[in-house]
mmCIF file of N, CA and C in Angstrom:
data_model
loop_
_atom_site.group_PDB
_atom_site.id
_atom_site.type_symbol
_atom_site.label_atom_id
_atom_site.label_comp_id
_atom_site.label_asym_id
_atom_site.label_seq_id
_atom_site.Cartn_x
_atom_site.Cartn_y
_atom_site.Cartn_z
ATOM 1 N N UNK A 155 0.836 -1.172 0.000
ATOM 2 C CA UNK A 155 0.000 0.000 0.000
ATOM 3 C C UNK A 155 0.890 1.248 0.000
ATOM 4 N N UNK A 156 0.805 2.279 -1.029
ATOM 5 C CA UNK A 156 1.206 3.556 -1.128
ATOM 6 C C UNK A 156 0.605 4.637 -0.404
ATOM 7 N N UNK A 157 1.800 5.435 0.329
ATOM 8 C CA UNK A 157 1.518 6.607 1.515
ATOM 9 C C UNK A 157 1.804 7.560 0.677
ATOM 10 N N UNK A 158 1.011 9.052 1.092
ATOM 11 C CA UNK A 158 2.058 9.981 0.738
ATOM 12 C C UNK A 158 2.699 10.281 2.229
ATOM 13 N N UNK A 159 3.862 11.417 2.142
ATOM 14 C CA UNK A 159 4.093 11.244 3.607
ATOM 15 C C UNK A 159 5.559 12.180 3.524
ATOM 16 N N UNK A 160 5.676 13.005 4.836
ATOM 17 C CA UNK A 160 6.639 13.527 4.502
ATOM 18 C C UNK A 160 8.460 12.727 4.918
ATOM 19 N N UNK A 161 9.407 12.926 4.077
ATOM 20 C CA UNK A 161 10.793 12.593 4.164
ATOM 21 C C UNK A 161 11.810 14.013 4.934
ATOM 22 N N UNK A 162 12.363 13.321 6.289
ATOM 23 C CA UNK A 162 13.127 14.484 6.698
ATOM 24 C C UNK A 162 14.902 14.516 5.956
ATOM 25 N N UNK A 163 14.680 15.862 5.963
ATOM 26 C CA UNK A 163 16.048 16.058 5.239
ATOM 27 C C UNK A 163 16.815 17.520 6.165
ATOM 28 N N UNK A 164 17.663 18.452 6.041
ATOM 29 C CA UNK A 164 17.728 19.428 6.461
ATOM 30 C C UNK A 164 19.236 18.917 7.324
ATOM 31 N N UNK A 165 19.199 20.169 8.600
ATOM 32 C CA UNK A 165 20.697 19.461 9.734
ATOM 33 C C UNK A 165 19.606 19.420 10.716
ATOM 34 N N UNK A 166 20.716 19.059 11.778
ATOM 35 C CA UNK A 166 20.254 18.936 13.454
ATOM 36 C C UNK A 166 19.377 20.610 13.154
ATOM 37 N N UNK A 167 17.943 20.119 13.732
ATOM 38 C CA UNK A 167 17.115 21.791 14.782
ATOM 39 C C UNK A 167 16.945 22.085 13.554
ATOM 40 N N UNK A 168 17.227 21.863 12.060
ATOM 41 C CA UNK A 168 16.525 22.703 11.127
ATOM 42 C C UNK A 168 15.996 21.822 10.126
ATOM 43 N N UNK A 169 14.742 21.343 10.438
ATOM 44 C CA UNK A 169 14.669 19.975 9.305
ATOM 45 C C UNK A 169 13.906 20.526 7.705
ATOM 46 N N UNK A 170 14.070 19.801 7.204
ATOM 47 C CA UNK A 170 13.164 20.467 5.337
ATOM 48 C C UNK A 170 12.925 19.040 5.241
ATOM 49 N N UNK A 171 11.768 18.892 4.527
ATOM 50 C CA UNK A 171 10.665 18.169 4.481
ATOM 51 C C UNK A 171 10.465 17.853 2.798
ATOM 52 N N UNK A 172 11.007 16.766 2.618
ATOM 53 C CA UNK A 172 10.442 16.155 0.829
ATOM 54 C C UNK A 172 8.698 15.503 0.771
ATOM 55 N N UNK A 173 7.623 15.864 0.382
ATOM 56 C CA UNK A 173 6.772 15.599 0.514
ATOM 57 C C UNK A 173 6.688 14.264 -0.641
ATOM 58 N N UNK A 174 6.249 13.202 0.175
ATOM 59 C CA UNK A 174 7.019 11.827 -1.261
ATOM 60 C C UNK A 174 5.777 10.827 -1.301
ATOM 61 N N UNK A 175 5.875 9.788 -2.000
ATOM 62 C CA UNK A 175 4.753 8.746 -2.475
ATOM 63 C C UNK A 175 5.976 7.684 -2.308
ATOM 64 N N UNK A 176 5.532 6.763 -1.447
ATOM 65 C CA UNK A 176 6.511 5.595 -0.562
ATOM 66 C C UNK A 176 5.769 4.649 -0.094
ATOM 67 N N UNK A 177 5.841 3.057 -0.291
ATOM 68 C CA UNK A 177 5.263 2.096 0.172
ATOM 69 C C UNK A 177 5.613 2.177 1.592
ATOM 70 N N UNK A 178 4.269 2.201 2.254
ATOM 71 C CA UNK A 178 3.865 2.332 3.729
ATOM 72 C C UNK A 178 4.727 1.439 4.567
ATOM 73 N N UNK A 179 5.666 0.483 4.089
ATOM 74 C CA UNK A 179 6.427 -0.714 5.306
ATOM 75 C C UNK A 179 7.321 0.189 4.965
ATOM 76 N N UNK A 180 7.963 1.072 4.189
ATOM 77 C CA UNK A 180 9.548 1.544 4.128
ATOM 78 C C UNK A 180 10.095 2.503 5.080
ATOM 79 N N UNK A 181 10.915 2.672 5.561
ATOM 80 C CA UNK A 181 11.369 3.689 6.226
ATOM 81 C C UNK A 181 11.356 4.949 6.302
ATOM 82 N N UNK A 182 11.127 5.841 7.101
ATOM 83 C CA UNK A 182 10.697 7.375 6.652
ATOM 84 C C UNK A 182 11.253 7.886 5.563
ATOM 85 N N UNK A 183 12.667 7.566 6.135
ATOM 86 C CA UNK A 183 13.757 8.009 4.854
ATOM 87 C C UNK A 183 14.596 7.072 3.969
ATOM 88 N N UNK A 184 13.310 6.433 3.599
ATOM 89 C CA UNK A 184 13.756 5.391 2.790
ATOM 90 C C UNK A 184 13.569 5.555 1.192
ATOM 91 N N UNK A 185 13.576 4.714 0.579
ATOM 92 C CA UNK A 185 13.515 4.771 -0.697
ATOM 93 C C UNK A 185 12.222 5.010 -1.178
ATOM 94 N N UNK A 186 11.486 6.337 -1.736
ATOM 95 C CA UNK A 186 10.489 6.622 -2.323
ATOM 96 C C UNK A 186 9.900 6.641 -3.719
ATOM 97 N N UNK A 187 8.843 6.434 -4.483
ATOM 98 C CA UNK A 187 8.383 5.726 -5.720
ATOM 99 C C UNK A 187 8.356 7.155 -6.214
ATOM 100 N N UNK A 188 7.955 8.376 -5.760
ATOM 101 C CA UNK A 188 7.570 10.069 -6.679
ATOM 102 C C UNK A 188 7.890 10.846 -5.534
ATOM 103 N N UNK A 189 8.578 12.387 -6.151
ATOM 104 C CA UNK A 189 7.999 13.176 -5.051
ATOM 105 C C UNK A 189 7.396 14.422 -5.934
ATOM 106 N N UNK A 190 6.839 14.701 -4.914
ATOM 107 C CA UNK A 190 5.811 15.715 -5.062
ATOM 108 C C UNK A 190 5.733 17.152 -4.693
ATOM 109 N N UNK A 191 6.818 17.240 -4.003
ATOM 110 C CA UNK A 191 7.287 18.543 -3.552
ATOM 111 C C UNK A 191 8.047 18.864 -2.147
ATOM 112 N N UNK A 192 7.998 19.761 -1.553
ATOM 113 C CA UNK A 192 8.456 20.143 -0.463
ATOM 114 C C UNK A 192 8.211 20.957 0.972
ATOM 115 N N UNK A 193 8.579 20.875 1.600
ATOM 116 C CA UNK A 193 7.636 21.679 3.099
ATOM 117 C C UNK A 193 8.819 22.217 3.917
ATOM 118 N N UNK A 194 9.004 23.297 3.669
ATOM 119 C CA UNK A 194 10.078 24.288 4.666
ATOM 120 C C UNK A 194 9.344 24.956 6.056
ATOM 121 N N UNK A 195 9.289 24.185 7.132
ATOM 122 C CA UNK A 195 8.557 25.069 8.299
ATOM 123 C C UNK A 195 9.584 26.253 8.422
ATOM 124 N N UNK A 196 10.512 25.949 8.561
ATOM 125 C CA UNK A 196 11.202 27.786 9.023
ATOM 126 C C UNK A 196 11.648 28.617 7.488
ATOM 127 N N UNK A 197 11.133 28.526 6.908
ATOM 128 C CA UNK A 197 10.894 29.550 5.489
ATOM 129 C C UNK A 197 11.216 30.911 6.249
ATOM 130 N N UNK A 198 12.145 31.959 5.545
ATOM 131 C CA UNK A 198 11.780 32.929 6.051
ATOM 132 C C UNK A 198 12.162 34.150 4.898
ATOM 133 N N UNK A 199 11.564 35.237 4.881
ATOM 134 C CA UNK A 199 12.041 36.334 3.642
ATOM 135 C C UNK A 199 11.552 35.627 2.455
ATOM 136 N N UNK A 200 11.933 35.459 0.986
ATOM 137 C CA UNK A 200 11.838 35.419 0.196
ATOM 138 C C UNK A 200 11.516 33.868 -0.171
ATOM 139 N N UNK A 201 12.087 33.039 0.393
ATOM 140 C CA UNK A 201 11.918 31.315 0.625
ATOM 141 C C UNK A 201 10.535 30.924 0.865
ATOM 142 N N UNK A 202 10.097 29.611 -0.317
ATOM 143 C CA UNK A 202 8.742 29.717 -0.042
ATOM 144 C C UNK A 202 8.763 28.620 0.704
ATOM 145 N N UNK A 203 8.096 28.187 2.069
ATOM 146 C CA UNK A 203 7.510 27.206 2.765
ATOM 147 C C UNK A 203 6.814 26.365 2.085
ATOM 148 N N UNK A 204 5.952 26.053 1.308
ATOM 149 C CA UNK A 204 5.263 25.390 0.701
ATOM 150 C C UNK A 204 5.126 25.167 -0.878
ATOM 151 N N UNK A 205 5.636 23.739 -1.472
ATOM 152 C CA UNK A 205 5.758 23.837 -2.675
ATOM 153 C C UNK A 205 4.927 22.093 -2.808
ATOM 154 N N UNK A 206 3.926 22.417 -3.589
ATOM 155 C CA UNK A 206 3.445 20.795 -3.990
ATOM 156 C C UNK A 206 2.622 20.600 -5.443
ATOM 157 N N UNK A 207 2.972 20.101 -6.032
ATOM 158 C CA UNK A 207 2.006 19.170 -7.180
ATOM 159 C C UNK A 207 1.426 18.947 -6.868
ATOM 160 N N UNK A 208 -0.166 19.829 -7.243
ATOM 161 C CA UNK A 208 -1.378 18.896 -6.730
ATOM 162 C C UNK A 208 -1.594 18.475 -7.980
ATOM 163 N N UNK A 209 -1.587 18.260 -9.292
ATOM 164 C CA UNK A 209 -2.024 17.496 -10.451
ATOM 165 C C UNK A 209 -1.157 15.968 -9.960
ATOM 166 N N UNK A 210 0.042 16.059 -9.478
ATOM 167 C CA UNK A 210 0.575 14.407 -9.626
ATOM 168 C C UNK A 210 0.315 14.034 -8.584
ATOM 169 N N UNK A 211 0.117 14.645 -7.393
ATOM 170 C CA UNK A 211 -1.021 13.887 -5.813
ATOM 171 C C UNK A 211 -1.975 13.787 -6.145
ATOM 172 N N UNK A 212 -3.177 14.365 -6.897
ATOM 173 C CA UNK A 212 -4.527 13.927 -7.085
ATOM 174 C C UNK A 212 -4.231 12.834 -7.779
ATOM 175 N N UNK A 213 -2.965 12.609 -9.140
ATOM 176 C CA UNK A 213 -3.122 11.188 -9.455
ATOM 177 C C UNK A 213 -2.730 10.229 -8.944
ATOM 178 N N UNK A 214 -2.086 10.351 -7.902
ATOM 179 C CA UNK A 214 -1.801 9.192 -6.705
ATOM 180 C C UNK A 214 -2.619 8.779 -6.351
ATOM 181 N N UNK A 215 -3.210 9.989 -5.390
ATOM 182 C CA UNK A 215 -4.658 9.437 -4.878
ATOM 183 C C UNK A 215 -5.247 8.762 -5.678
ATOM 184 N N UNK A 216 -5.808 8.630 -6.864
ATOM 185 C CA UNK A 216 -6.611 8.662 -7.978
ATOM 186 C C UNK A 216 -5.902 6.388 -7.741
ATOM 187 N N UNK A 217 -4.637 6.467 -7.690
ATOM 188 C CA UNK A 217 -4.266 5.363 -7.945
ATOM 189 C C UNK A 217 -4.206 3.817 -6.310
ATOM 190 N N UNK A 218 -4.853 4.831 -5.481
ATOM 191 C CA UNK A 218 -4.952 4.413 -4.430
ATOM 192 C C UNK A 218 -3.960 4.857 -2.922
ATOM 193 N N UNK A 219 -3.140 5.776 -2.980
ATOM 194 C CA UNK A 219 -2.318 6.201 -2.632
ATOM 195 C C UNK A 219 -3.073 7.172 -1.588
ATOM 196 N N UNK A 220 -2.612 7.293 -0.093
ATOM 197 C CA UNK A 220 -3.141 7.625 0.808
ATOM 198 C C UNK A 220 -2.528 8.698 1.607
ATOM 199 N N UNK A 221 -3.385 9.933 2.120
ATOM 200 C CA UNK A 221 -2.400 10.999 2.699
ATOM 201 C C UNK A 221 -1.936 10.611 4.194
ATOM 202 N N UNK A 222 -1.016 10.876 4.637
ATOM 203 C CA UNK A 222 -0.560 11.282 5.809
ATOM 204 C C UNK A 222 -1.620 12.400 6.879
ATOM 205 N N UNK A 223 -1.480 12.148 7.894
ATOM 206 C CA UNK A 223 -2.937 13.819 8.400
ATOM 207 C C UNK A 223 -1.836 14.395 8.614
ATOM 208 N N UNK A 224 -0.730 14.933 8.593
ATOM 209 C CA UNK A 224 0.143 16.089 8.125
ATOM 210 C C UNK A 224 0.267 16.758 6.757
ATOM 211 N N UNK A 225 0.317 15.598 5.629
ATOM 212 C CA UNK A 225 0.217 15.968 3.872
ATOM 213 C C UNK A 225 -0.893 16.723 3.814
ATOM 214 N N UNK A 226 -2.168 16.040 4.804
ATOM 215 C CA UNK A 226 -3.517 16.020 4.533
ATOM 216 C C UNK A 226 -4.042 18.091 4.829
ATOM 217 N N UNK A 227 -3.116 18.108 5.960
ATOM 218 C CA UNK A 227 -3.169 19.598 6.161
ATOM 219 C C UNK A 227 -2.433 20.843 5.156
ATOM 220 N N UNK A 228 -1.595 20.190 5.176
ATOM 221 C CA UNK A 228 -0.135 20.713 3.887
ATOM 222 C C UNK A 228 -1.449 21.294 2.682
ATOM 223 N N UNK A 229 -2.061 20.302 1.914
ATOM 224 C CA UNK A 229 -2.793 20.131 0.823
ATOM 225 C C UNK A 229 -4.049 20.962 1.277
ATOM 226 N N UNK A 230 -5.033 21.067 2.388
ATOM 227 C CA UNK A 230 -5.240 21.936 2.902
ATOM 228 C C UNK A 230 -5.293 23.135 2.212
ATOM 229 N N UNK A 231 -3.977 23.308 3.380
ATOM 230 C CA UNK A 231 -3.533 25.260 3.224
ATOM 231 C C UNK A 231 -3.002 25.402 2.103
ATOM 232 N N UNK A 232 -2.830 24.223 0.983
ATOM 233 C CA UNK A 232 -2.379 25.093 -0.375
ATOM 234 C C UNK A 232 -3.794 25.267 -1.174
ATOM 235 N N UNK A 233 -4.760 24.403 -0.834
ATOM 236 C CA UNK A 233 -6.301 25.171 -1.600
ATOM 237 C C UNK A 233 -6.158 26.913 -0.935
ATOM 238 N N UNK A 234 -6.643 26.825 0.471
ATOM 239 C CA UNK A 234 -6.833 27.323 0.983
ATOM 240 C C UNK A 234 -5.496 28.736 -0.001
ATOM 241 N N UNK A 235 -4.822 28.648 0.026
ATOM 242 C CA UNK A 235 -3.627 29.505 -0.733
ATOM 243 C C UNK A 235 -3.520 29.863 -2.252
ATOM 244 N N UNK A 236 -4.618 28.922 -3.067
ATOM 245 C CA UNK A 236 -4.988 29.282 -4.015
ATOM 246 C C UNK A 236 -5.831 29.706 -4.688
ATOM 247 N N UNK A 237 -7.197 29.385 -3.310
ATOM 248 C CA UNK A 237 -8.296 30.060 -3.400
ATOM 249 C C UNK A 237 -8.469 31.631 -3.181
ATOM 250 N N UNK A 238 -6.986 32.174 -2.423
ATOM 251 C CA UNK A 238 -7.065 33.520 -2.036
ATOM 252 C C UNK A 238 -6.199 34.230 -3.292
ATOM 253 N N UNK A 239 -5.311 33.312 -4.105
ATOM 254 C CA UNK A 239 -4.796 34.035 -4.981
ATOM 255 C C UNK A 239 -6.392 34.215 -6.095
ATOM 256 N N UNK A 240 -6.792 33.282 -6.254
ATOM 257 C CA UNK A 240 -7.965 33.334 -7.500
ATOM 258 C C UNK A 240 -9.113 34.472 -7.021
ATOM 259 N N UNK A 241 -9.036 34.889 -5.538
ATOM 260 C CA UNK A 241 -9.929 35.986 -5.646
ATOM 261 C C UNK A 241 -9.229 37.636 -5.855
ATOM 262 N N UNK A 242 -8.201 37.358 -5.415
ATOM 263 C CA UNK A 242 -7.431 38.728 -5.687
ATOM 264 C C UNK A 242 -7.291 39.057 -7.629
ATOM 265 N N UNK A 243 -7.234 37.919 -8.075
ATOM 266 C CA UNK A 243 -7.145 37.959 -9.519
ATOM 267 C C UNK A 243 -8.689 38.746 -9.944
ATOM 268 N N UNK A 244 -9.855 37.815 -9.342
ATOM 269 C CA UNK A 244 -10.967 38.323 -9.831
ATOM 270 C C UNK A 244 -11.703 39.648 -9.462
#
């Protein structure tokens, strides 16, 4: 069974986050099948915190592939982040 799920990367106290598609027995930071983007909690200035493919996660999902309730929030606040750009446009 396929997770999405996040991969830690970064040093000690400053971690960055590969947001990935990984069979659920593998290791956090183990060998992953796609990734999908990325999650910077301490983003700061010009650095964006949040970067994800939602066209190649909806086709995960689509393929049986299951969120994390951390991804699940991630994915969230990027509607939530694109719904506020599409009203400033309109």
């Amino acid at each position: 069974m396929l997770i999405i799920r996040l991969a830690r990367g970064g040093i000690k106290k400053r971690p960055f986050y590969k947001i990935v598609v990984i069979e659920r027995s593998t290791k956090r930071d183990g060998q992953f099948v796609d990734s999908l983007g990325y999650f910077n909690p301490f983003a700061r200035g010009q650095a964006k915190r949040l970067s994800l493919n939602l066209e190649k996660m909806k086709n995960w999902t689509n393929k049986g592939a299951q969120l994390s309730s951390r991804v699940n929030s991630l994915v969230r606040e990027k509607h939530r982040e694109q719904q506020q750009i599409n009203e400033k446009v309109a």
